[in-house]
CSV table of N, CA and C and ligand atoms in Angstrom, one decimal:
chain,number,residue,atom,x,y,z
Z,181,MET,N,-12.5,-13.0,-10.4
Z,181,MET,CA,-13.3,-11.8,-10.1
Z,181,MET,C,-12.5,-10.6,-10.7
Z,182,SER,N,-13.2,-9.7,-11.4
Z,182,SER,CA,-12.6,-8.6,-12.0
Z,182,SER,C,-12.4,-7.4,-11.1
Z,183,TYR,N,-11.6,-6.5,-11.4
Z,183,TYR,CA,-11.2,-5.3,-10.6
Z,183,TYR,C,-12.5,-4.4,-10.4
Z,184,ASP,N,-12.7,-4.0,-9.2
Z,184,ASP,CA,-13.8,-3.2,-8.8
Z,184,ASP,C,-13.4,-1.7,-8.9
Z,185,GLU,N,-13.9,-1.0,-9.9
Z,185,GLU,CA,-13.5,0.4,-10.1
Z,185,GLU,C,-14.0,1.3,-9.0
Z,186,GLY,N,-15.0,0.8,-8.2
Z,186,GLY,CA,-15.5,1.6,-7.1
Z,186,GLY,C,-14.8,1.4,-5.8
Z,187,ASN,N,-13.7,0.6,-5.7
Z,187,ASN,CA,-13.1,0.4,-4.4
Z,187,ASN,C,-12.5,1.7,-3.9
Z,188,ILE,N,-12.3,1.8,-2.6
Z,188,ILE,CA,-11.9,3.0,-2.0
Z,188,ILE,C,-10.6,3.6,-2.5
Z,189,PHE,N,-9.6,2.7,-2.8
Z,189,PHE,CA,-8.3,3.2,-3.2
Z,189,PHE,C,-8.4,3.7,-4.7
Z,190,ALA,N,-9.3,3.1,-5.5
Z,190,ALA,CA,-9.5,3.6,-6.8
Z,190,ALA,C,-10.1,5.0,-6.7
Z,191,ARG,N,-11.0,5.2,-5.8
Z,191,ARG,CA,-11.6,6.5,-5.6
Z,191,ARG,C,-10.7,7.6,-5.1
Z,192,ILE,N,-9.7,7.1,-4.2
Z,192,ILE,CA,-8.7,8.1,-3.8
Z,192,ILE,C,-7.8,8.5,-5.0
Z,193,LEU,N,-7.4,7.5,-5.8
Z,193,LEU,CA,-6.6,7.8,-7.0
Z,193,LEU,C,-7.3,8.7,-7.9
Z,194,ARG,N,-8.6,8.6,-8.1
Z,194,ARG,CA,-9.3,9.5,-9.0
Z,194,ARG,C,-9.6,10.9,-8.3
Z,195,GLY,N,-9.2,11.0,-7.1
Z,195,GLY,CA,-9.4,12.3,-6.4
Z,195,GLY,C,-10.9,12.5,-5.9
Z,196,GLU,N,-11.7,11.4,-5.9
Z,196,GLU,CA,-13.1,11.5,-5.5
Z,196,GLU,C,-13.3,11.6,-4.0
Z,197,ILE,N,-12.3,11.0,-3.2
Z,197,ILE,CA,-12.3,11.2,-1.8
Z,197,ILE,C,-10.9,11.6,-1.3
Z,198,PRO,N,-10.9,12.4,-0.2
Z,198,PRO,CA,-9.6,12.9,0.2
Z,198,PRO,C,-8.7,11.9,0.9
Z,199,CYS,N,-7.5,12.2,0.9
Z,199,CYS,CA,-6.5,11.4,1.7
Z,199,CYS,C,-5.4,12.4,2.1
Z,200,LYS,N,-4.6,11.9,3.0
Z,200,LYS,CA,-3.4,12.6,3.4
Z,200,LYS,C,-2.2,12.1,2.6
Z,201,LYS,N,-2.0,12.8,1.4
Z,201,LYS,CA,-0.9,12.3,0.5
Z,201,LYS,C,0.5,12.5,1.1
Z,202,ILE,N,1.3,11.5,0.8
Z,202,ILE,CA,2.7,11.6,1.2
Z,202,ILE,C,3.6,11.7,0.0
Z,203,PHE,N,3.3,11.0,-1.1
Z,203,PHE,CA,4.2,11.0,-2.3
Z,203,PHE,C,3.5,10.4,-3.4
Z,204,GLU,N,3.9,10.8,-4.6
Z,204,GLU,CA,3.3,10.3,-5.9
Z,204,GLU,C,4.4,10.3,-6.9
Z,205,ASN,N,4.4,9.3,-7.8
Z,205,ASN,CA,5.2,9.4,-9.0
Z,205,ASN,C,4.3,8.8,-10.1
Z,206,GLU,N,4.9,8.5,-11.3
Z,206,GLU,CA,4.1,8.1,-12.5
Z,206,GLU,C,3.3,6.9,-12.2
Z,207,GLU,N,3.8,6.0,-11.4
Z,207,GLU,CA,3.3,4.6,-11.2
Z,207,GLU,C,2.7,4.3,-9.9
Z,208,ALA,N,2.9,5.2,-8.9
Z,208,ALA,CA,2.5,4.8,-7.5
Z,208,ALA,C,2.0,6.1,-6.8
Z,209,PHE,N,1.2,5.8,-5.7
Z,209,PHE,CA,0.6,6.9,-4.9
Z,209,PHE,C,0.7,6.4,-3.5
Z,210,VAL,N,1.1,7.3,-2.6
Z,210,VAL,CA,1.3,6.9,-1.2
Z,210,VAL,C,0.6,7.9,-0.3
Z,211,PHE,N,-0.1,7.4,0.7
Z,211,PHE,CA,-0.9,8.2,1.6
Z,211,PHE,C,-1.0,7.6,3.0
Z,212,HIS,N,-1.4,8.4,4.0
Z,212,HIS,CA,-1.5,7.8,5.4
Z,212,HIS,C,-2.8,7.0,5.5
Z,213,ASP,N,-2.6,5.9,6.2
Z,213,ASP,CA,-3.8,5.0,6.5
Z,213,ASP,C,-4.8,5.8,7.4
Z,214,ILE,N,-6.1,5.7,7.2
Z,214,ILE,CA,-7.1,6.4,7.9
Z,214,ILE,C,-7.2,5.9,9.4
Z,215,ARG,N,-6.8,4.6,9.6
Z,215,ARG,CA,-6.9,4.0,10.9
Z,215,ARG,C,-5.5,3.5,11.2
Z,216,PRO,N,-4.5,4.4,11.6
Z,216,PRO,CA,-3.1,3.9,11.7
Z,216,PRO,C,-3.0,2.9,12.8
Z,217,GLN,N,-2.2,1.9,12.5
Z,217,GLN,CA,-1.9,0.8,13.5
Z,217,GLN,C,-0.5,1.0,14.2
Z,218,ALA,N,0.1,2.1,13.9
Z,218,ALA,CA,1.4,2.5,14.5
Z,218,ALA,C,1.6,4.0,14.3
Z,219,PRO,N,2.6,4.6,15.0
Z,219,PRO,CA,2.8,6.0,14.8
Z,219,PRO,C,2.9,6.4,13.3
Z,220,ILE,N,3.6,5.6,12.5
Z,220,ILE,CA,3.6,5.8,11.1
Z,220,ILE,C,2.9,4.6,10.4
Z,221,HIS,N,2.0,4.9,9.6
Z,221,HIS,CA,1.3,3.8,8.8
Z,221,HIS,C,0.9,4.4,7.4
Z,222,ALA,N,1.7,4.1,6.5
Z,222,ALA,CA,1.5,4.6,5.1
Z,222,ALA,C,1.0,3.4,4.3
Z,223,ILE,N,0.2,3.8,3.2
Z,223,ILE,CA,-0.3,2.9,2.2
Z,223,ILE,C,0.3,3.2,0.9
Z,224,ILE,N,0.9,2.2,0.3
Z,224,ILE,CA,1.6,2.4,-1.0
Z,224,ILE,C,0.8,1.7,-2.1
Z,225,ILE,N,0.3,2.3,-3.1
Z,225,ILE,CA,-0.5,1.6,-4.1
Z,225,ILE,C,0.0,1.9,-5.5
Z,226,PRO,N,-0.1,0.9,-6.4
Z,226,PRO,CA,0.2,1.2,-7.8
Z,226,PRO,C,-1.0,2.0,-8.4
Z,227,LYS,N,-0.7,2.8,-9.4
Z,227,LYS,CA,-1.8,3.5,-10.1
Z,227,LYS,C,-2.6,2.6,-11.0
Z,228,GLY,N,-2.0,1.5,-11.4
Z,228,GLY,CA,-2.7,0.5,-12.3
Z,228,GLY,C,-3.7,-0.3,-11.5
Z,229,ALA,N,-4.7,-0.9,-12.2
Z,229,ALA,CA,-5.8,-1.6,-11.6
Z,229,ALA,C,-5.4,-3.0,-11.3
Z,230,TYR,N,-4.7,-3.3,-10.2
Z,230,TYR,CA,-4.3,-4.6,-9.8
Z,230,TYR,C,-5.0,-4.9,-8.5
Z,231,GLN,N,-5.6,-6.1,-8.3
Z,231,GLN,CA,-6.3,-6.4,-7.1
Z,231,GLN,C,-5.5,-6.8,-5.9
Z,232,ASN,N,-4.4,-7.4,-6.2
Z,232,ASN,CA,-3.6,-8.0,-5.1
Z,232,ASN,C,-2.1,-8.1,-5.6
Z,233,ALA,N,-1.3,-8.6,-4.7
Z,233,ALA,CA,0.2,-8.7,-5.0
Z,233,ALA,C,0.4,-9.7,-6.1
Z,234,TYR,N,-0.3,-10.8,-6.1
Z,234,TYR,CA,-0.1,-11.8,-7.1
Z,234,TYR,C,-0.4,-11.2,-8.5
Z,235,GLU,N,-1.5,-10.5,-8.7
Z,235,GLU,CA,-1.8,-9.9,-10.0
Z,235,GLU,C,-0.7,-8.9,-10.4
Z,236,PHE,N,-0.3,-8.1,-9.4
Z,236,PHE,CA,0.6,-7.0,-9.7
Z,236,PHE,C,2.0,-7.6,-10.1
Z,237,TYR,N,2.5,-8.5,-9.3
Z,237,TYR,CA,3.9,-9.0,-9.6
Z,237,TYR,C,3.8,-9.9,-10.8
Z,238,LYS,N,2.7,-10.5,-11.2
Z,238,LYS,CA,2.6,-11.3,-12.4
Z,238,LYS,C,2.4,-10.5,-13.6
Z,239,GLU,N,1.6,-9.4,-13.5
Z,239,GLU,CA,1.2,-8.7,-14.7
Z,239,GLU,C,1.7,-7.3,-15.0
Z,240,ALA,N,2.3,-6.7,-14.0
Z,240,ALA,CA,2.7,-5.3,-14.1
Z,240,ALA,C,3.9,-5.2,-15.1
Z,241,THR,N,4.0,-4.1,-15.8
Z,241,THR,CA,5.1,-3.8,-16.7
Z,241,THR,C,6.4,-3.5,-15.9
Z,242,PRO,N,7.5,-3.7,-16.6
Z,242,PRO,CA,8.8,-3.3,-15.9
Z,242,PRO,C,8.7,-1.8,-15.4
Z,243,GLN,N,8.1,-1.0,-16.1
Z,243,GLN,CA,8.0,0.4,-15.7
Z,243,GLN,C,7.2,0.6,-14.4
Z,244,GLU,N,6.1,-0.2,-14.4
Z,244,GLU,CA,5.2,-0.1,-13.2
Z,244,GLU,C,5.9,-0.7,-12.0
Z,245,LEU,N,6.6,-1.8,-12.2
Z,245,LEU,CA,7.4,-2.4,-11.1
Z,245,LEU,C,8.4,-1.5,-10.6
Z,246,GLN,N,9.2,-0.9,-11.5
Z,246,GLN,CA,10.2,0.0,-11.1
Z,246,GLN,C,9.7,1.3,-10.4
Z,247,GLY,N,8.6,1.9,-10.9
Z,247,GLY,CA,8.0,3.0,-10.3
Z,247,GLY,C,7.5,2.7,-8.9
Z,248,PHE,N,6.9,1.5,-8.7
Z,248,PHE,CA,6.4,1.1,-7.4
Z,248,PHE,C,7.6,1.0,-6.4
Z,249,ALA,N,8.6,0.3,-6.8
Z,249,ALA,CA,9.8,0.1,-6.0
Z,249,ALA,C,10.4,1.4,-5.6
Z,250,GLU,N,10.5,2.3,-6.6
Z,250,GLU,CA,11.1,3.7,-6.3
Z,250,GLU,C,10.3,4.4,-5.3
Z,251,ALA,N,9.0,4.3,-5.4
Z,251,ALA,CA,8.1,5.0,-4.4
Z,251,ALA,C,8.3,4.4,-3.0
Z,252,ILE,N,8.5,3.1,-2.9
Z,252,ILE,CA,8.7,2.5,-1.5
Z,252,ILE,C,10.0,3.1,-0.9
Z,253,VAL,N,11.1,3.1,-1.7
Z,253,VAL,CA,12.4,3.6,-1.2
Z,253,VAL,C,12.2,5.1,-0.8
Z,254,LYS,N,11.6,5.9,-1.7
Z,254,LYS,CA,11.4,7.3,-1.4
Z,254,LYS,C,10.7,7.6,-0.1
Z,255,VAL,N,9.6,6.8,0.1
Z,255,VAL,CA,8.8,7.0,1.3
Z,255,VAL,C,9.5,6.6,2.6
Z,256,ILE,N,10.3,5.5,2.5
Z,256,ILE,CA,11.1,5.1,3.6
Z,256,ILE,C,12.0,6.3,4.0
Z,257,ASP,N,12.6,6.9,3.0
Z,257,ASP,CA,13.4,8.1,3.3
Z,257,ASP,C,12.6,9.3,3.8
Z,258,LEU,N,11.5,9.6,3.2
Z,258,LEU,CA,10.7,10.7,3.6
Z,258,LEU,C,10.2,10.6,5.0
Z,259,LEU,N,9.9,9.4,5.4
Z,259,LEU,CA,9.3,9.2,6.7
Z,259,LEU,C,10.4,8.9,7.8
Z,260,GLY,N,11.6,8.9,7.4
Z,260,GLY,CA,12.7,8.7,8.3
Z,260,GLY,C,12.7,7.3,8.9
Z,261,LEU,N,12.4,6.3,8.1
Z,261,LEU,CA,12.2,4.9,8.7
Z,261,LEU,C,13.5,4.1,8.6
Z,262,LYS,N,14.5,4.6,7.9
Z,262,LYS,CA,15.6,3.7,7.5
Z,262,LYS,C,16.4,3.3,8.8
Z,263,GLU,N,16.6,4.2,9.7
Z,263,GLU,CA,17.5,4.0,10.8
Z,263,GLU,C,17.0,2.9,11.8
Z,264,TYR,N,15.8,3.1,12.2
Z,264,TYR,CA,15.2,2.1,13.2
Z,264,TYR,C,14.4,1.0,12.6
Z,265,GLY,N,14.1,1.1,11.3
Z,265,GLY,CA,13.4,0.1,10.6
Z,265,GLY,C,11.9,0.2,10.5
Z,266,TYR,N,11.2,-0.8,10.0
Z,266,TYR,CA,9.8,-0.7,9.7
Z,266,TYR,C,9.3,-2.1,9.4
Z,267,ARG,N,8.0,-2.2,9.1
Z,267,ARG,CA,7.4,-3.4,8.7
Z,267,ARG,C,6.6,-3.1,7.4
Z,268,MET,N,6.8,-4.0,6.4
Z,268,MET,CA,5.9,-3.9,5.2
Z,268,MET,C,5.0,-5.1,5.1
Z,269,ILE,N,3.7,-4.9,4.9
Z,269,ILE,CA,2.8,-6.0,4.9
Z,269,ILE,C,1.9,-5.8,3.7
Z,270,THR,N,1.6,-6.9,3.0
Z,270,THR,CA,0.5,-6.9,2.0
Z,270,THR,C,-0.5,-8.0,2.3
Z,271,ASN,N,-1.7,-7.7,2.3
Z,271,ASN,CA,-2.8,-8.7,2.6
Z,271,ASN,C,-3.5,-9.1,1.2
Z,272,HIS,N,-3.7,-10.4,1.1
Z,272,HIS,CA,-4.4,-10.9,-0.2
Z,272,HIS,C,-5.5,-11.8,0.2
Z,273,GLY,N,-6.7,-11.4,-0.2
Z,273,GLY,CA,-7.8,-12.3,-0.1
Z,273,GLY,C,-8.3,-12.6,1.3
Z,274,LEU,N,-9.1,-13.7,1.4
Z,274,LEU,CA,-9.8,-14.0,2.7
Z,274,LEU,C,-8.8,-14.3,3.8
Z,275,HIS,N,-7.9,-15.2,3.5
Z,275,HIS,CA,-7.0,-15.6,4.6
Z,275,HIS,C,-6.0,-14.5,4.9
Z,276,GLY,N,-5.7,-13.6,3.9
Z,276,GLY,CA,-4.8,-12.5,4.2
Z,276,GLY,C,-5.5,-11.4,4.9
Z,277,GLY,N,-6.9,-11.4,5.0
Z,277,GLY,CA,-7.6,-10.4,5.6
Z,277,GLY,C,-7.7,-9.1,4.8
Z,278,GLN,N,-7.7,-9.2,3.5
Z,278,GLN,CA,-7.7,-8.0,2.7
Z,278,GLN,C,-9.1,-7.3,2.7
Z,279,GLU,N,-9.0,-6.0,3.0
Z,279,GLU,CA,-10.3,-5.3,3.0
Z,279,GLU,C,-10.6,-4.5,1.7
Z,280,VAL,N,-9.5,-3.9,1.2
Z,280,VAL,CA,-9.7,-3.1,0.0
Z,280,VAL,C,-9.0,-3.8,-1.2
Z,281,PRO,N,-9.8,-4.1,-2.3
Z,281,PRO,CA,-9.4,-4.9,-3.4
Z,281,PRO,C,-8.6,-4.2,-4.4
Z,282,HIS,N,-7.7,-3.3,-4.0
Z,282,HIS,CA,-6.7,-2.7,-4.9
Z,282,HIS,C,-5.3,-3.0,-4.2
Z,283,PHE,N,-4.4,-3.6,-4.9
Z,283,PHE,CA,-3.1,-4.0,-4.3
Z,283,PHE,C,-2.5,-2.8,-3.6
Z,284,HIS,N,-2.1,-3.1,-2.3
Z,284,HIS,CA,-1.4,-2.1,-1.5
Z,284,HIS,C,-0.4,-2.7,-0.6
Z,285,VAL,N,0.6,-1.9,-0.2
Z,285,VAL,CA,1.6,-2.3,0.8
Z,285,VAL,C,1.4,-1.4,2.0
Z,286,HIS,N,1.3,-2.0,3.1
Z,286,HIS,CA,1.3,-1.2,4.4
Z,286,HIS,C,2.7,-1.0,4.8
Z,287,LEU,N,3.1,0.2,5.1
Z,287,LEU,CA,4.4,0.5,5.6
Z,287,LEU,C,4.3,1.1,7.0
Z,288,LEU,N,4.7,0.3,8.0
Z,288,LEU,CA,4.5,0.7,9.4
Z,288,LEU,C,5.8,0.9,10.2
Z,289,GLY,N,5.8,1.9,11.1
Z,289,GLY,CA,7.0,2.1,11.9
Z,289,GLY,C,6.7,3.2,13.0
Z,290,GLY,N,7.8,3.6,13.6
Z,290,GLY,CA,7.7,4.6,14.6
Z,290,GLY,C,7.7,4.1,16.0
Z,291,ARG,N,7.7,2.8,16.2
Z,291,ARG,CA,7.9,2.1,17.5
Z,291,ARG,C,8.2,0.6,17.2
Z,292,PRO,N,8.7,-0.1,18.2
Z,292,PRO,CA,8.9,-1.5,18.0
Z,292,PRO,C,7.5,-2.2,17.8
Z,293,LEU,N,7.4,-3.0,16.8
Z,293,LEU,CA,6.1,-3.6,16.3
Z,293,LEU,C,5.8,-5.0,16.8
Z,294,GLY,N,6.7,-5.5,17.6
Z,294,GLY,CA,6.4,-6.8,18.2
Z,294,GLY,C,6.4,-8.0,17.2
Z,295,ARG,N,5.7,-9.1,17.6
Z,295,ARG,CA,5.7,-10.3,16.7
Z,295,ARG,C,4.9,-10.0,15.5
Z,296,MET,N,5.2,-10.7,14.4
Z,296,MET,CA,4.6,-10.4,13.1
Z,296,MET,C,3.1,-10.8,13.2
Z,297,VAL,N,2.8,-12.1,13.7
Z,297,VAL,CA,1.5,-12.6,13.7
Z,297,VAL,C,1.3,-13.2,15.1
Z,298,ALA,N,0.2,-12.8,15.8
Z,298,ALA,CA,-0.1,-13.4,17.1
Z,298,ALA,C,-0.2,-14.9,17.0
Z,299,ALA,N,0.5,-15.5,18.1
Z,299,ALA,CA,0.6,-17.0,18.0
Z,299,ALA,C,-0.8,-17.7,17.9
Z,300,SER,N,-1.8,-17.1,18.6
Z,300,SER,CA,-3.1,-17.8,18.6
Z,300,SER,C,-4.0,-17.5,17.4
Z,301,ASP,N,-3.5,-16.5,16.5
Z,301,ASP,CA,-4.4,-16.2,15.3
Z,301,ASP,C,-4.3,-17.2,14.2
U,1452,5GP,P1,-6.3,-4.2,4.0
U,1452,5GP,O1,-7.0,-4.9,5.1
U,1452,5GP,O2,-7.1,-4.3,2.7
U,1452,5GP,O3,-4.9,-4.8,3.8
U,1452,5GP,O4,-6.1,-2.7,4.4
U,1452,5GP,C1,-6.9,-1.7,4.0
U,1452,5GP,C2,-6.5,-0.5,4.8
U,1452,5GP,O5,-7.1,0.7,4.2
U,1452,5GP,C3,-6.9,-0.5,6.2
U,1452,5GP,O6,-5.7,-0.3,7.0
U,1452,5GP,C4,-7.8,0.8,6.4
U,1452,5GP,O7,-7.6,1.5,7.6
U,1452,5GP,C5,-7.4,1.6,5.2
U,1452,5GP,N1,-8.5,2.4,4.7
U,1452,5GP,C6,-9.8,2.0,4.5
U,1452,5GP,N2,-10.5,3.0,4.0
U,1452,5GP,C7,-9.6,4.1,3.9
U,1452,5GP,C8,-9.8,5.4,3.5
U,1452,5GP,O8,-10.9,5.9,3.1
U,1452,5GP,N3,-8.7,6.2,3.5
U,1452,5GP,C9,-7.5,5.8,3.9
U,1452,5GP,N4,-6.5,6.7,3.9
U,1452,5GP,N5,-7.3,4.5,4.3
U,1452,5GP,C10,-8.4,3.7,4.3
């Protein structure tokens, strides 16, 4: 399946719909999730058209990989998450429960987050 240029994160990147931006560099864009699952819930996306983590880590250039990693570190600092910690999640496909088909990392924190996956799920 090819990349859907109409997905919501592509539209945010093009400035077609608003978001609460946290940080941006050449390769990555970071904003608050519209339905936060924790006191802090940021979404980190590459600016390139990658559908999921597999595509990104397989196909991204060294510059894209570095810019994305730098954005993650910067946002951990900006949001004050280093001391007490945080959780990073990426969902891929049907079993991952991915809703938006543009690769993204969820960065959650601000309270203890409990078990990673509910035992019965
Ligand atoms: P996924 O399930 O694909 O890993 O996560 C998609 C995330 O995008 C969800 O947490 C959802 O709340 C968030 N989201 C969906 N639409 C929007 C939007 O229009 N703006 C923002 N900021 N977040 C969105």
